[in-house]
């Protein structure tokens, strides 16, 4: 088993059967020791964050599987804090696809002239480039198409898939009286099929979730959702 | 005649007949005393910049008029450095619509991971919000529609109009062996008709133009284009 990539919150290993193993770490994104799901840097290490992230990811990917939504998920080992996934190639050097239900974070920083904090946004989808040195710039359908990252047809498919998955996560959280404000996904093309599939993880580290108007930290989110 | 607005490069006066007068000033946008058409601040004052801007604007708006492209232009007085225009309301608090033929400026700052400097872009259209405090953020068709600034139908119309006008300016410059790299437009809704019309100006202050690989300053551009 060979480590092929060290990420901010996960390491990636190549398996002999052609699949990959994602090993979840306790590092979370943030700045100045404060957790921020929208940040580009590892802000701090929280004991148990990797395990909590994996548990939620396993839970949500299995919900998606039951609904026939294409993802890279094969299975997960909680004991080993790892998840086995199908090979997929990212679009360009990677995109972040955000689904927003309330105006907070970078949306508000950009469009605060036209939106108030917390305003409902009804599964509004935005795409940003994964590019730390350029602060993950937002990008339009036209630019993605022109730069050869994603065709307009694929963009529409990605947008619909994002809304579908975002709405599923939102409903799952709502069942626990938790409200989803926004969530960030990554997608890729499945190696065998070429279809657009959800990759990466679905955890507290990728979303902003609130209960009774209070932001829920990633570890607490796992406990509230999974009741353990 | 009442001054109703003081802009960075022009002042606006209300006329008794319901039209408006734009008075061109010698201030140009830039930073640290250096001209930059993409900047948000007045960087310096160049003697004759207002006159040169108006001369080019008059020239291009008359070219557009002859091609039946809807603009706010009525007529211009070079002596008085002013232009008479029809009333129009801007979209939201104003948009900037950029048409790009080569990758430079903010496009390259955002998408430099996927584009090299000077790469051809074939009339690529981008929209940014006029919002100095938020550094004129780029905005997508979906966000414009959702925030009630511009419907998706209007966006498509705006995009096509931008390409048409950009291509006309590009051809006019090409006839003088000048190459247009990018150009920034403003649009509004005509008061009487509600149709989308080009407003503001078309001058060296709104575009990047090159001759023999060398950037042409606004005053030189006016001399090269109008031969005076």
Short mmCIF file of N, CA and C in Angstrom, two decimals, chain B residues 41-147:
data_model
loop_
_atom_site.label_atom_id
_atom_site.label_comp_id
_atom_site.label_asym_id
_atom_site.label_seq_id
_atom_site.Cartn_x
_atom_site.Cartn_y
_atom_site.Cartn_z
N UNK B 41 -9.99 52.95 -8.12
CA UNK B 41 -9.70 54.24 -7.52
C UNK B 41 -9.19 55.19 -8.61
N UNK B 42 -9.35 56.50 -8.34
CA UNK B 42 -8.77 57.48 -9.25
C UNK B 42 -7.29 57.52 -8.95
N UNK B 43 -6.48 57.15 -9.94
CA UNK B 43 -5.06 57.02 -9.70
C UNK B 43 -4.30 58.29 -10.00
N UNK B 44 -4.78 59.03 -11.00
CA UNK B 44 -4.07 60.24 -11.39
C UNK B 44 -4.95 61.05 -12.32
N UNK B 45 -4.52 62.26 -12.58
CA UNK B 45 -5.22 63.13 -13.50
C UNK B 45 -4.30 63.35 -14.70
N UNK B 46 -4.82 63.15 -15.90
CA UNK B 46 -4.00 63.34 -17.10
C UNK B 46 -4.64 64.45 -17.93
N UNK B 47 -3.90 65.52 -18.18
CA UNK B 47 -4.47 66.65 -18.94
C UNK B 47 -4.92 66.16 -20.31
N UNK B 48 -6.16 66.44 -20.64
CA UNK B 48 -6.68 66.04 -21.94
C UNK B 48 -7.33 64.67 -21.94
N UNK B 49 -7.30 63.96 -20.80
CA UNK B 49 -7.86 62.60 -20.75
C UNK B 49 -9.38 62.64 -20.98
N UNK B 50 -10.06 63.65 -20.38
CA UNK B 50 -11.51 63.75 -20.54
C UNK B 50 -11.88 63.99 -21.99
N UNK B 51 -11.20 64.91 -22.62
CA UNK B 51 -11.45 65.24 -24.04
C UNK B 51 -11.19 64.02 -24.94
N UNK B 52 -10.07 63.34 -24.70
CA UNK B 52 -9.72 62.17 -25.51
C UNK B 52 -10.76 61.07 -25.33
N UNK B 53 -11.19 60.89 -24.08
CA UNK B 53 -12.20 59.87 -23.78
C UNK B 53 -13.51 60.16 -24.48
N UNK B 54 -13.89 61.43 -24.44
CA UNK B 54 -15.15 61.82 -25.09
C UNK B 54 -15.07 61.66 -26.61
N UNK B 55 -13.94 62.05 -27.19
CA UNK B 55 -13.80 61.94 -28.66
C UNK B 55 -13.94 60.48 -29.11
N UNK B 56 -13.28 59.58 -28.39
CA UNK B 56 -13.38 58.16 -28.75
C UNK B 56 -14.80 57.64 -28.51
N UNK B 57 -15.37 58.05 -27.39
CA UNK B 57 -16.72 57.61 -27.05
C UNK B 57 -17.72 58.05 -28.12
N UNK B 58 -17.63 59.32 -28.52
CA UNK B 58 -18.49 59.85 -29.58
C UNK B 58 -18.33 59.02 -30.85
N UNK B 59 -17.07 58.77 -31.19
CA UNK B 59 -16.77 58.01 -32.41
C UNK B 59 -17.41 56.62 -32.35
N UNK B 60 -17.15 55.89 -31.27
CA UNK B 60 -17.66 54.52 -31.18
C UNK B 60 -19.19 54.47 -31.06
N UNK B 61 -19.77 55.38 -30.28
CA UNK B 61 -21.23 55.36 -30.14
C UNK B 61 -21.90 55.69 -31.48
N UNK B 62 -21.27 56.50 -32.30
CA UNK B 62 -21.86 56.80 -33.60
C UNK B 62 -21.72 55.60 -34.56
N UNK B 63 -20.62 54.88 -34.42
CA UNK B 63 -20.47 53.63 -35.18
C UNK B 63 -21.58 52.65 -34.78
N UNK B 64 -21.82 52.54 -33.49
CA UNK B 64 -22.86 51.61 -33.00
C UNK B 64 -24.25 52.04 -33.47
N UNK B 65 -24.48 53.37 -33.45
CA UNK B 65 -25.78 53.90 -33.89
C UNK B 65 -26.04 53.52 -35.34
N UNK B 66 -25.00 53.63 -36.16
CA UNK B 66 -25.13 53.29 -37.58
C UNK B 66 -25.43 51.81 -37.77
N UNK B 67 -25.10 51.01 -36.78
CA UNK B 67 -25.36 49.57 -36.86
C UNK B 67 -26.60 49.18 -36.05
N UNK B 68 -27.38 50.18 -35.66
CA UNK B 68 -28.63 49.96 -34.93
C UNK B 68 -28.47 49.23 -33.60
N UNK B 69 -27.35 49.45 -32.95
CA UNK B 69 -27.16 48.87 -31.62
C UNK B 69 -27.65 49.87 -30.58
N UNK B 70 -28.54 49.44 -29.69
CA UNK B 70 -29.15 50.38 -28.74
C UNK B 70 -28.18 50.88 -27.68
N UNK B 71 -28.02 52.21 -27.60
CA UNK B 71 -27.17 52.83 -26.59
C UNK B 71 -27.89 54.04 -26.00
N UNK B 72 -27.32 54.63 -24.99
CA UNK B 72 -27.93 55.83 -24.38
C UNK B 72 -27.52 57.12 -25.09
N UNK B 73 -26.67 57.01 -26.08
CA UNK B 73 -26.06 58.18 -26.75
C UNK B 73 -27.08 59.01 -27.55
N UNK B 74 -27.05 60.32 -27.33
CA UNK B 74 -27.84 61.25 -28.16
C UNK B 74 -26.89 62.07 -29.02
N UNK B 75 -26.07 62.91 -28.36
CA UNK B 75 -25.02 63.62 -29.09
C UNK B 75 -23.92 64.06 -28.13
N UNK B 76 -22.89 64.68 -28.68
CA UNK B 76 -21.77 65.08 -27.83
C UNK B 76 -21.26 66.45 -28.25
N UNK B 77 -20.75 67.19 -27.27
CA UNK B 77 -20.11 68.46 -27.56
C UNK B 77 -18.65 68.37 -27.12
N UNK B 78 -17.77 68.29 -28.12
CA UNK B 78 -16.35 68.16 -27.81
C UNK B 78 -15.86 69.40 -27.05
N UNK B 79 -16.32 70.59 -27.50
CA UNK B 79 -15.90 71.85 -26.87
C UNK B 79 -16.21 71.85 -25.37
N UNK B 80 -17.39 71.33 -25.05
CA UNK B 80 -17.81 71.35 -23.63
C UNK B 80 -17.46 70.05 -22.89
N UNK B 81 -16.72 69.18 -23.56
CA UNK B 81 -16.34 67.87 -22.97
C UNK B 81 -17.55 67.17 -22.38
N UNK B 82 -18.66 67.21 -23.09
CA UNK B 82 -19.85 66.60 -22.53
C UNK B 82 -20.65 65.82 -23.56
N UNK B 83 -21.43 64.88 -23.07
CA UNK B 83 -22.22 64.00 -23.93
C UNK B 83 -23.64 63.96 -23.39
N UNK B 84 -24.61 64.08 -24.30
CA UNK B 84 -26.01 64.04 -23.90
C UNK B 84 -26.50 62.60 -24.08
N UNK B 85 -27.18 62.09 -23.04
CA UNK B 85 -27.63 60.69 -23.09
C UNK B 85 -29.08 60.55 -22.64
N UNK B 86 -29.68 59.44 -23.08
CA UNK B 86 -31.04 59.10 -22.67
C UNK B 86 -31.01 58.55 -21.25
N UNK B 87 -32.11 58.71 -20.51
CA UNK B 87 -32.14 58.14 -19.16
C UNK B 87 -32.17 56.61 -19.20
N UNK B 88 -31.48 56.01 -18.27
CA UNK B 88 -31.45 54.55 -18.16
C UNK B 88 -31.24 54.19 -16.70
N UNK B 89 -31.77 53.06 -16.30
CA UNK B 89 -31.50 52.59 -14.94
C UNK B 89 -30.53 51.42 -15.03
N UNK B 90 -29.59 51.38 -14.09
CA UNK B 90 -28.62 50.29 -14.12
C UNK B 90 -29.22 49.04 -13.49
N UNK B 91 -28.57 47.91 -13.67
CA UNK B 91 -28.99 46.65 -13.07
C UNK B 91 -28.45 46.60 -11.64
N UNK B 92 -29.33 46.42 -10.68
CA UNK B 92 -28.90 46.46 -9.28
C UNK B 92 -28.24 47.79 -9.01
N UNK B 93 -27.06 47.77 -8.39
CA UNK B 93 -26.29 48.99 -8.18
C UNK B 93 -25.21 49.17 -9.24
N UNK B 94 -25.41 48.48 -10.35
CA UNK B 94 -24.47 48.62 -11.45
C UNK B 94 -23.61 47.40 -11.65
N UNK B 95 -23.43 47.03 -12.91
CA UNK B 95 -22.60 45.89 -13.29
C UNK B 95 -21.49 46.36 -14.21
N UNK B 96 -20.39 45.63 -14.21
CA UNK B 96 -19.38 45.83 -15.25
C UNK B 96 -19.35 44.57 -16.08
N UNK B 97 -19.41 44.74 -17.38
CA UNK B 97 -19.45 43.59 -18.27
C UNK B 97 -18.17 43.62 -19.11
N UNK B 98 -17.37 42.59 -18.97
CA UNK B 98 -16.05 42.57 -19.60
C UNK B 98 -16.06 41.61 -20.77
N UNK B 99 -15.50 42.05 -21.87
CA UNK B 99 -15.36 41.17 -23.03
C UNK B 99 -13.86 41.00 -23.26
N UNK B 100 -13.41 39.75 -23.23
CA UNK B 100 -11.97 39.47 -23.27
C UNK B 100 -11.55 38.77 -24.56
N UNK B 101 -10.46 39.28 -25.13
CA UNK B 101 -9.89 38.67 -26.33
C UNK B 101 -8.52 38.05 -26.06
N UNK B 102 -7.89 38.50 -24.99
CA UNK B 102 -6.64 37.88 -24.55
C UNK B 102 -6.62 37.84 -23.02
N UNK B 103 -5.98 36.80 -22.48
CA UNK B 103 -5.94 36.60 -21.03
C UNK B 103 -4.92 37.54 -20.37
N UNK B 104 -5.44 38.61 -19.76
CA UNK B 104 -4.61 39.53 -18.99
C UNK B 104 -5.43 39.98 -17.78
N UNK B 105 -4.82 40.82 -16.94
CA UNK B 105 -5.55 41.46 -15.84
C UNK B 105 -6.19 40.48 -14.86
N UNK B 106 -7.41 40.81 -14.43
CA UNK B 106 -8.06 40.03 -13.37
C UNK B 106 -8.39 38.60 -13.82
N UNK B 107 -8.58 38.41 -15.13
CA UNK B 107 -8.83 37.05 -15.62
C UNK B 107 -7.64 36.15 -15.28
N UNK B 108 -6.45 36.68 -15.57
CA UNK B 108 -5.24 35.91 -15.32
C UNK B 108 -4.98 35.75 -13.82
N UNK B 109 -5.34 36.79 -13.06
CA UNK B 109 -5.15 36.69 -11.60
C UNK B 109 -6.05 35.59 -11.02
N UNK B 110 -7.23 35.43 -11.59
CA UNK B 110 -8.14 34.38 -11.09
C UNK B 110 -7.82 33.01 -11.68
N UNK B 111 -7.59 32.95 -13.00
CA UNK B 111 -7.52 31.65 -13.67
C UNK B 111 -6.15 31.29 -14.23
N UNK B 112 -5.12 31.89 -13.63
CA UNK B 112 -3.75 31.66 -14.07
C UNK B 112 -3.30 30.21 -14.00
N UNK B 113 -4.04 29.38 -13.25
CA UNK B 113 -3.72 27.96 -13.17
C UNK B 113 -4.05 27.27 -14.51
N UNK B 114 -4.95 27.87 -15.26
CA UNK B 114 -5.44 27.25 -16.50
C UNK B 114 -5.19 28.07 -17.76
N UNK B 115 -4.62 29.24 -17.62
CA UNK B 115 -4.42 30.11 -18.79
C UNK B 115 -3.04 30.76 -18.71
N UNK B 116 -2.44 31.00 -19.86
CA UNK B 116 -1.17 31.71 -19.87
C UNK B 116 -1.40 33.15 -20.33
N UNK B 117 -0.52 34.04 -19.92
CA UNK B 117 -0.68 35.45 -20.24
C UNK B 117 -0.75 35.66 -21.75
N UNK B 118 -1.76 36.41 -22.18
CA UNK B 118 -1.89 36.73 -23.59
C UNK B 118 -2.63 35.69 -24.42
N UNK B 119 -3.01 34.60 -23.82
CA UNK B 119 -3.73 33.54 -24.54
C UNK B 119 -5.04 34.08 -25.13
N UNK B 120 -5.36 33.75 -26.40
CA UNK B 120 -6.60 34.23 -27.01
C UNK B 120 -7.84 33.69 -26.28
N UNK B 121 -8.87 34.54 -26.16
CA UNK B 121 -10.08 34.13 -25.42
C UNK B 121 -11.38 34.24 -26.22
N UNK B 122 -11.32 34.74 -27.44
CA UNK B 122 -12.50 34.76 -28.33
C UNK B 122 -13.76 35.39 -27.74
N UNK B 123 -13.70 36.65 -27.40
CA UNK B 123 -14.87 37.40 -26.90
C UNK B 123 -15.51 36.73 -25.70
N UNK B 124 -14.68 36.41 -24.72
CA UNK B 124 -15.19 35.77 -23.52
C UNK B 124 -15.80 36.84 -22.59
N UNK B 125 -17.05 36.61 -22.19
CA UNK B 125 -17.78 37.62 -21.40
C UNK B 125 -17.83 37.25 -19.91
N UNK B 126 -17.54 38.22 -19.07
CA UNK B 126 -17.63 38.07 -17.62
C UNK B 126 -18.39 39.26 -17.05
N UNK B 127 -19.07 39.04 -15.95
CA UNK B 127 -19.78 40.13 -15.29
C UNK B 127 -19.26 40.28 -13.86
N UNK B 128 -19.02 41.52 -13.46
CA UNK B 128 -18.66 41.78 -12.06
C UNK B 128 -19.62 42.82 -11.51
N UNK B 129 -19.79 42.78 -10.19
CA UNK B 129 -20.61 43.79 -9.53
C UNK B 129 -19.79 45.05 -9.33
N UNK B 130 -20.42 46.21 -9.53
CA UNK B 130 -19.74 47.46 -9.16
C UNK B 130 -19.86 47.58 -7.64
N UNK B 131 -18.81 47.28 -6.93
CA UNK B 131 -18.84 47.31 -5.47
C UNK B 131 -17.41 47.50 -4.98
N UNK B 132 -17.03 48.76 -4.84
CA UNK B 132 -15.65 49.09 -4.48
C UNK B 132 -15.21 48.41 -3.19
N UNK B 133 -16.11 48.38 -2.20
CA UNK B 133 -15.69 47.83 -0.91
C UNK B 133 -15.47 46.33 -0.98
N UNK B 134 -16.06 45.67 -1.98
CA UNK B 134 -15.86 44.22 -2.12
C UNK B 134 -15.02 43.89 -3.36
N UNK B 135 -14.28 44.87 -3.86
CA UNK B 135 -13.36 44.68 -5.00
C UNK B 135 -14.06 44.12 -6.24
N UNK B 136 -15.25 44.67 -6.56
CA UNK B 136 -15.96 44.28 -7.79
C UNK B 136 -15.97 42.78 -8.01
N UNK B 137 -16.66 42.02 -7.16
CA UNK B 137 -16.62 40.56 -7.28
C UNK B 137 -17.26 40.05 -8.57
N UNK B 138 -16.69 38.99 -9.15
CA UNK B 138 -17.32 38.37 -10.32
C UNK B 138 -18.62 37.70 -9.88
N UNK B 139 -19.57 37.61 -10.80
CA UNK B 139 -20.86 37.02 -10.44
C UNK B 139 -21.38 36.18 -11.60
N UNK B 140 -22.05 35.09 -11.27
CA UNK B 140 -22.55 34.17 -12.30
C UNK B 140 -23.96 34.54 -12.73
N UNK B 141 -24.37 33.96 -13.85
CA UNK B 141 -25.73 34.11 -14.36
C UNK B 141 -26.74 33.70 -13.28
N UNK B 142 -26.49 32.56 -12.64
CA UNK B 142 -27.41 32.07 -11.61
C UNK B 142 -27.52 33.04 -10.43
N UNK B 143 -26.39 33.59 -10.00
CA UNK B 143 -26.42 34.50 -8.85
C UNK B 143 -27.12 35.81 -9.22
N UNK B 144 -26.88 36.30 -10.44
CA UNK B 144 -27.54 37.53 -10.89
C UNK B 144 -29.05 37.34 -10.89
N UNK B 145 -29.46 36.18 -11.36
CA UNK B 145 -30.89 35.86 -11.45
C UNK B 145 -31.47 35.74 -10.04
N UNK B 146 -30.79 34.95 -9.19
CA UNK B 146 -31.31 34.70 -7.85
C UNK B 146 -31.41 35.97 -7.02
N UNK B 147 -30.42 36.86 -7.17
CA UNK B 147 -30.41 38.10 -6.38
C UNK B 147 -31.29 39.19 -6.99
#
